[in-house]
XYZ file of C-alpha atoms in Angstrom:
419
model
C 4.393 19.911 -25.690
C 1.290 18.057 -24.506
C 0.022 18.577 -20.966
C -1.640 15.141 -21.034
C 0.183 11.917 -20.182
C 0.137 8.995 -22.609
C -1.209 6.669 -19.930
C -2.911 7.086 -16.529
C -0.624 7.387 -13.524
C -1.082 7.717 -9.792
C 0.636 9.993 -7.281
C 0.770 9.446 -3.532
C 0.505 12.954 -2.113
C 2.485 13.829 1.042
C 1.136 17.304 1.902
C 2.779 17.296 5.334
C 5.720 15.072 4.442
C 6.653 12.564 7.163
C 5.290 14.546 10.101
C 3.019 12.452 12.331
C 1.526 12.626 15.812
C 2.331 8.945 16.344
C 5.657 7.137 16.538
C 4.974 3.655 15.150
C 8.064 1.551 15.692
C 8.174 0.156 12.149
C 7.280 3.295 10.167
C 9.512 3.679 7.110
C 8.551 7.275 6.418
C 9.217 9.138 9.659
C 12.944 9.188 8.914
C 12.398 11.241 5.744
C 12.606 14.339 7.958
C 16.365 14.012 7.440
C 15.942 14.812 3.729
C 14.193 18.132 4.422
C 15.818 20.350 7.025
C 14.034 23.681 6.575
C 11.240 22.684 8.958
C 8.465 23.850 6.638
C 6.168 20.846 6.864
C 3.114 22.037 4.987
C 2.349 22.124 1.284
C 2.308 25.823 0.433
C -0.782 27.266 -1.287
C 1.026 27.860 -4.585
C 2.468 24.327 -4.612
C -0.924 22.821 -3.757
C -2.710 24.704 -6.535
C 0.018 23.938 -9.056
C -0.058 20.252 -8.177
C -3.844 19.880 -8.298
C -4.104 21.722 -11.619
C -1.300 19.726 -13.257
C -2.416 16.368 -11.890
C -5.942 16.804 -13.240
C -4.750 18.145 -16.602
C -2.214 15.357 -17.050
C -4.641 12.448 -16.622
C -5.762 11.052 -20.017
C -9.019 9.765 -18.527
C -12.147 11.497 -17.249
C -11.719 9.964 -13.798
C -9.024 11.429 -11.505
C -8.117 9.917 -8.138
C -6.193 11.815 -5.484
C -4.534 9.997 -2.566
C -3.491 11.954 0.536
C -1.057 10.408 2.977
C 1.802 11.284 5.318
C 2.930 11.278 7.960
C -0.503 12.136 9.219
C -2.417 14.382 6.796
C -5.149 15.336 9.267
C -2.535 17.389 11.147
C -3.085 19.968 8.404
C -6.651 20.561 9.595
C -10.008 20.461 7.853
C -9.572 23.856 6.201
C -6.557 22.637 4.252
C -8.704 19.963 2.636
C -11.566 22.372 2.091
C -9.092 24.290 -0.051
C -8.140 21.038 -1.788
C -11.760 20.410 -2.786
C -12.204 24.021 -3.869
C -9.176 23.798 -6.166
C -10.263 20.442 -7.559
C -13.624 21.901 -8.515
C -11.901 24.916 -10.057
C -9.687 22.804 -12.327
C -11.887 19.724 -12.868
C -12.883 20.826 -16.384
C -15.664 18.251 -16.522
C -13.623 15.393 -15.044
C -14.820 13.317 -12.093
C -12.628 13.782 -9.031
C -12.357 11.404 -6.086
C -10.267 11.537 -2.925
C -8.781 8.927 -0.620
C -7.107 9.837 2.655
C -4.985 7.526 4.794
C -5.065 8.329 8.500
C -4.383 6.929 11.949
C -7.855 8.336 12.847
C -6.755 9.752 16.217
C -7.527 13.372 15.282
C -10.913 12.822 13.676
C -13.956 14.572 15.109
C -17.481 15.471 14.034
C -16.275 18.415 11.931
C -13.938 16.115 10.041
C -16.682 13.528 9.577
C -19.095 16.094 8.202
C -16.547 17.345 5.694
C -15.471 13.864 4.629
C -19.062 12.710 4.167
C -20.092 15.825 2.266
C -17.181 15.438 -0.148
C -17.308 11.617 -0.332
C -13.731 10.971 0.780
C -12.749 7.310 1.119
C -10.844 6.948 4.377
C -8.159 4.368 4.992
C -7.684 3.758 8.716
C -4.387 2.323 9.908
C -5.081 -0.221 12.637
C -3.187 -3.407 13.442
C -5.865 -5.387 15.259
C -7.157 -5.719 18.828
C -5.654 -3.503 21.529
C -2.744 -5.707 22.629
C -1.690 -6.453 19.051
C -2.169 -2.878 17.815
C -0.296 -1.285 20.720
C 2.727 -3.549 20.295
C 4.015 -1.155 17.628
C 1.524 1.650 17.000
C 2.320 4.049 19.844
C 2.400 7.806 20.331
C 5.453 10.031 20.829
C 5.633 9.011 24.491
C 5.381 5.321 23.700
C 1.809 5.098 24.972
C -1.172 3.181 23.619
C -3.074 4.617 20.655
C -5.743 1.940 20.284
C -8.542 3.713 22.140
C -8.040 6.923 20.141
C -8.056 5.023 16.847
C -11.266 3.257 17.814
C -12.806 6.583 18.824
C -11.906 7.897 15.351
C -13.516 4.889 13.688
C -16.667 5.474 15.723
C -16.676 9.089 14.497
C -16.539 7.833 10.900
C -19.309 5.310 11.503
C -21.503 7.888 13.211
C -20.964 10.239 10.281
C -21.615 7.506 7.705
C -18.165 8.028 6.166
C -16.789 5.266 3.933
C -13.665 3.629 5.343
C -11.432 0.634 4.895
C -8.525 -0.636 6.973
C -4.801 -0.979 6.491
C -3.015 -3.430 8.766
C 0.750 -3.814 8.803
C 2.121 -7.349 8.769
C 5.006 -7.336 11.191
C 6.592 -9.842 13.544
C 3.633 -9.511 15.953
C 0.582 -9.230 13.707
C 1.686 -12.016 11.369
C 1.276 -14.511 14.229
C -2.421 -13.625 14.777
C -4.190 -13.883 11.397
C -7.637 -15.078 12.441
C -7.778 -12.929 15.548
C -7.027 -9.852 13.435
C -9.398 -10.875 10.644
C -12.296 -11.388 13.081
C -11.523 -8.081 14.749
C -11.492 -6.133 11.479
C -14.787 -7.673 10.442
C -16.180 -6.807 13.842
C -15.399 -3.099 13.511
C -17.088 -2.962 10.110
C -14.116 -3.191 7.767
C -15.358 -4.692 4.518
C -12.183 -3.918 2.552
C -8.922 -4.956 4.168
C -5.331 -4.283 3.176
C -2.390 -6.056 4.763
C 0.986 -4.433 4.106
C 4.171 -6.422 4.818
C 6.796 -4.616 6.877
C 10.298 -5.355 5.589
C 13.121 -3.025 6.575
C 16.889 -3.594 6.618
C 19.701 -1.960 8.532
C 21.246 0.974 6.641
C 24.419 0.852 4.615
C 26.928 3.643 4.248
C 24.870 5.529 1.682
C 21.726 5.738 3.820
C 23.744 6.745 6.882
C 25.268 9.621 4.934
C 21.767 10.982 4.416
C 20.987 10.593 8.117
C 18.593 7.698 7.518
C 18.110 4.691 9.774
C 16.821 2.243 7.155
C 18.515 0.777 4.098
C 17.968 2.279 0.666
C 16.564 -0.211 -1.897
C 19.799 -0.614 -3.881
C 22.161 -1.177 -0.958
C 23.216 -4.600 -2.175
C 21.911 -8.152 -1.915
C 22.563 -10.497 0.954
C 22.688 -14.206 1.679
C 19.367 -15.830 2.500
C 20.658 -17.182 5.805
C 21.534 -13.762 7.212
C 18.193 -11.996 6.758
C 19.541 -8.654 8.036
C 16.144 -7.127 8.738
C 14.985 -5.245 11.781
C 13.196 -7.290 14.418
C 9.757 -5.931 13.597
C 9.955 -7.169 9.985
C 7.635 -10.016 9.056
C 9.241 -13.427 8.431
C 8.598 -14.961 4.978
C 6.949 -18.155 6.244
C 4.750 -16.231 8.672
C 3.728 -13.907 5.852
C 2.532 -16.810 3.710
C 0.770 -18.580 6.558
C -1.013 -15.378 7.611
C -2.651 -15.009 4.224
C -3.389 -18.730 3.896
C -5.260 -18.901 7.195
C -7.360 -15.859 6.384
C -8.022 -17.131 2.871
C -9.209 -20.489 4.173
C -11.718 -18.720 6.407
C -12.758 -16.215 3.737
C -13.319 -18.801 0.997
C -15.923 -20.577 3.168
C -17.734 -17.602 4.687
C -16.998 -14.162 3.312
C -16.646 -14.139 -0.487
C -18.661 -11.230 -1.824
C -18.999 -9.477 1.543
C -15.381 -9.009 2.688
C -12.767 -7.848 0.203
C -9.093 -8.500 0.894
C -6.840 -6.538 -1.429
C -4.405 -9.343 -2.243
C -7.248 -11.803 -2.902
C -8.831 -9.364 -5.350
C -5.497 -8.839 -7.089
C -4.905 -12.576 -7.281
C -8.321 -13.270 -8.813
C -7.658 -10.696 -11.520
C -4.431 -12.534 -12.366
C -6.241 -15.855 -12.704
C -8.721 -14.079 -14.933
C -5.847 -12.828 -17.076
C -6.466 -9.141 -16.402
C -4.142 -6.539 -14.866
C -4.050 -6.727 -11.084
C -4.731 -3.894 -8.683
C -1.413 -3.956 -6.849
C 1.701 -2.412 -8.376
C 3.922 -4.844 -6.462
C 2.479 -7.702 -8.520
C 2.402 -5.966 -11.882
C 4.961 -7.031 -14.478
C 6.320 -3.486 -14.654
C 5.828 -0.426 -12.471
C 6.668 3.272 -12.592
C 3.113 4.621 -12.715
C 2.717 5.061 -8.945
C 4.792 8.027 -7.839
C 5.025 10.204 -4.726
C 5.034 13.967 -4.331
C 6.463 15.594 -1.227
C 5.125 18.691 0.508
C 7.456 21.066 -1.391
C 6.632 19.694 -4.839
C 9.495 17.208 -5.180
C 8.393 14.192 -7.221
C 9.865 10.728 -6.573
C 9.714 7.476 -8.517
C 7.703 5.725 -5.802
C 6.492 6.082 -2.225
C 9.086 3.488 -1.160
C 11.874 5.131 -3.152
C 11.960 8.583 -1.546
C 15.737 8.904 -1.738
C 17.845 11.565 -3.481
C 18.742 9.368 -6.456
C 15.048 8.701 -7.185
C 14.007 12.341 -7.164
C 12.701 13.214 -10.635
C 12.445 16.954 -10.118
C 10.129 19.585 -8.672
C 6.711 20.637 -9.948
C 7.675 24.296 -9.650
C 10.493 23.816 -12.153
C 9.236 21.102 -14.518
C 5.671 20.170 -15.526
C 4.348 17.046 -13.845
C 3.578 15.355 -17.162
C 7.219 15.793 -18.245
C 8.583 14.338 -14.993
C 6.311 11.302 -15.218
C 7.479 10.713 -18.802
C 11.208 11.013 -18.122
C 13.278 8.133 -19.593
C 14.691 7.689 -16.085
C 11.226 6.974 -14.718
C 10.223 4.722 -17.613
C 13.404 2.699 -17.078
C 12.683 2.528 -13.364
C 9.392 0.824 -14.195
C 10.865 -1.538 -16.785
C 13.648 -2.640 -14.448
C 11.070 -4.503 -12.383
C 10.625 -6.936 -15.252
C 14.071 -6.765 -16.807
C 16.016 -7.544 -13.617
C 13.848 -10.508 -12.634
C 16.106 -13.485 -11.810
C 15.902 -16.643 -13.935
C 14.650 -18.482 -10.843
C 11.583 -16.209 -10.838
C 11.086 -16.437 -14.591
C 10.746 -20.220 -14.278
C 8.401 -20.037 -11.264
C 4.933 -21.527 -11.616
C 3.319 -18.518 -9.921
C 5.231 -15.810 -11.744
C 2.039 -14.782 -13.587
C 0.531 -13.587 -10.311
C 3.619 -12.602 -8.319
C 5.957 -11.040 -10.918
C 8.758 -10.992 -8.384
C 7.187 -8.592 -5.883
C 8.286 -5.034 -5.159
C 11.857 -4.215 -6.270
C 12.426 -2.552 -2.886
C 12.628 -5.964 -1.216
C 14.503 -7.953 -3.850
C 17.676 -8.203 -1.836
C 18.263 -11.968 -1.549
C 20.132 -14.417 -3.763
C 18.245 -17.173 -5.558
C 19.155 -20.815 -4.767
C 21.462 -20.793 -7.800
C 23.244 -17.646 -6.615
C 21.635 -14.971 -8.791
C 20.824 -11.665 -7.074
C 17.358 -10.108 -7.004
C 15.139 -12.587 -5.153
C 12.344 -11.057 -3.096
C 12.687 -11.378 0.671
C 9.126 -12.739 0.907
C 9.485 -15.215 -1.964
C 8.889 -18.304 0.170
C 5.713 -16.815 1.613
C 4.355 -15.581 -1.712
C 5.057 -18.884 -3.433
C 3.427 -20.894 -0.679
C 0.323 -18.686 -0.632
C -0.199 -18.421 -4.396
C 0.166 -22.182 -4.838
C -2.255 -22.767 -1.976
C -5.024 -20.711 -3.606
C -4.547 -22.011 -7.152
C -7.487 -24.463 -7.194
C -10.130 -22.151 -5.688
C -8.906 -19.236 -7.811
C -9.275 -21.309 -10.966
C -12.803 -22.222 -9.845
C -13.685 -18.600 -9.115
C -12.327 -17.514 -12.487
C -14.495 -20.200 -14.120
C -17.560 -18.890 -12.275
C -16.756 -15.371 -13.402
C -16.359 -16.329 -17.050
C -19.728 -18.049 -16.909
C -21.360 -14.959 -15.429
C -21.997 -16.640 -12.113
C -21.301 -14.946 -8.754
C -17.926 -15.672 -7.202
C -19.734 -16.288 -3.914
C -20.780 -19.713 -5.237
C -17.245 -20.815 -4.421
C -18.203 -20.907 -0.741
C -20.563 -23.864 -1.188
C -17.879 -25.734 -3.145
C -15.334 -25.075 -0.414
C -17.671 -26.061 2.412
C -18.662 -29.296 0.665
C -15.052 -30.104 -0.249
C -15.734 -29.984 -3.973
C -12.417 -28.336 -4.857
C -10.137 -31.298 -5.615
C -6.563 -30.512 -4.669
C -7.411 -27.683 -2.301
C -6.619 -28.475 1.346
C -7.240 -25.825 4.013
C -4.376 -25.288 6.409
C -4.903 -26.887 9.790
């Protein structure tokens, strides 16, 4: 049997599981402690080596990307990641290896910065905006502010010339402050910005049986009017308006210098090429998650017993990725799309969003509508004219930044910035 997958795939690596030194109020992963009760929160040396070797071998391309997340991966210490790099070099077999690490930045110091720079890690820093906005939800175990420690960590990265981008969670607080957050992120040197919507529901019977506080993805659909989400979850209209207001600023001033993940994904859709976000791909199933003990799950947001594919110690990674169960998981994203979505004018860019949050009924009563549908639809329609213009520039080998002059001089008929 081949050790190489038929197509590239990505694994989110959780080397310390859900363990974190912070206690962010909206975190969906902290509760995963309930699924692992042995208290051994560290990827063992044999599991780490087995995973790195198999992951490199299984990729059908010469470029292999590792992503390290948690919890908080820096709790493992620098020496853990020195071993990671050592093993990657041992098993690279001529392939190019790159690493990305997502962190809250509070534990970073000069030793970390030196290691990260030397080994060219790309660092994703989780920060929600200025102090008051950030500290509304991103607190430590005692409920205290974390902003100053995060900023100290960012300064460590900047001093060490370490590449970093930012991840900001869109919740009930941050979604109300789009331009304030955007200006802040630019001000701290973030040239690549990700905004992740927070949507979590109250648990049903199944999740409670596992000791979890949040609903599992398949725990039924609900009526639109009820919106049974926790109070920190972003509201659909706020979600759309957040992106629109930032887009309207970006399209006049920052194209080519600031990169917003959803804008980049959207442009690829208008160009007719695959987008960079799995949530807006027609199908999924190629972005999995591996826990600290070697358990492999269908997706980072589907770490539940019924989505466990197996363990790397028992079954080769390439076989788990290729399981019919996992292939069907990916196809279901397209095959369960409601008719309402299939008829939508922005389906080509949206593709119904992440299956995790498809828990509403459509206006005609069909289940499977994404919670953020109203926001997505509003945003994607809003950017249609400038995206068509940018795609035209691209096809004619002209820089996308030329769109800024068109926007400033109001030469995009049909495009009206939000007031």
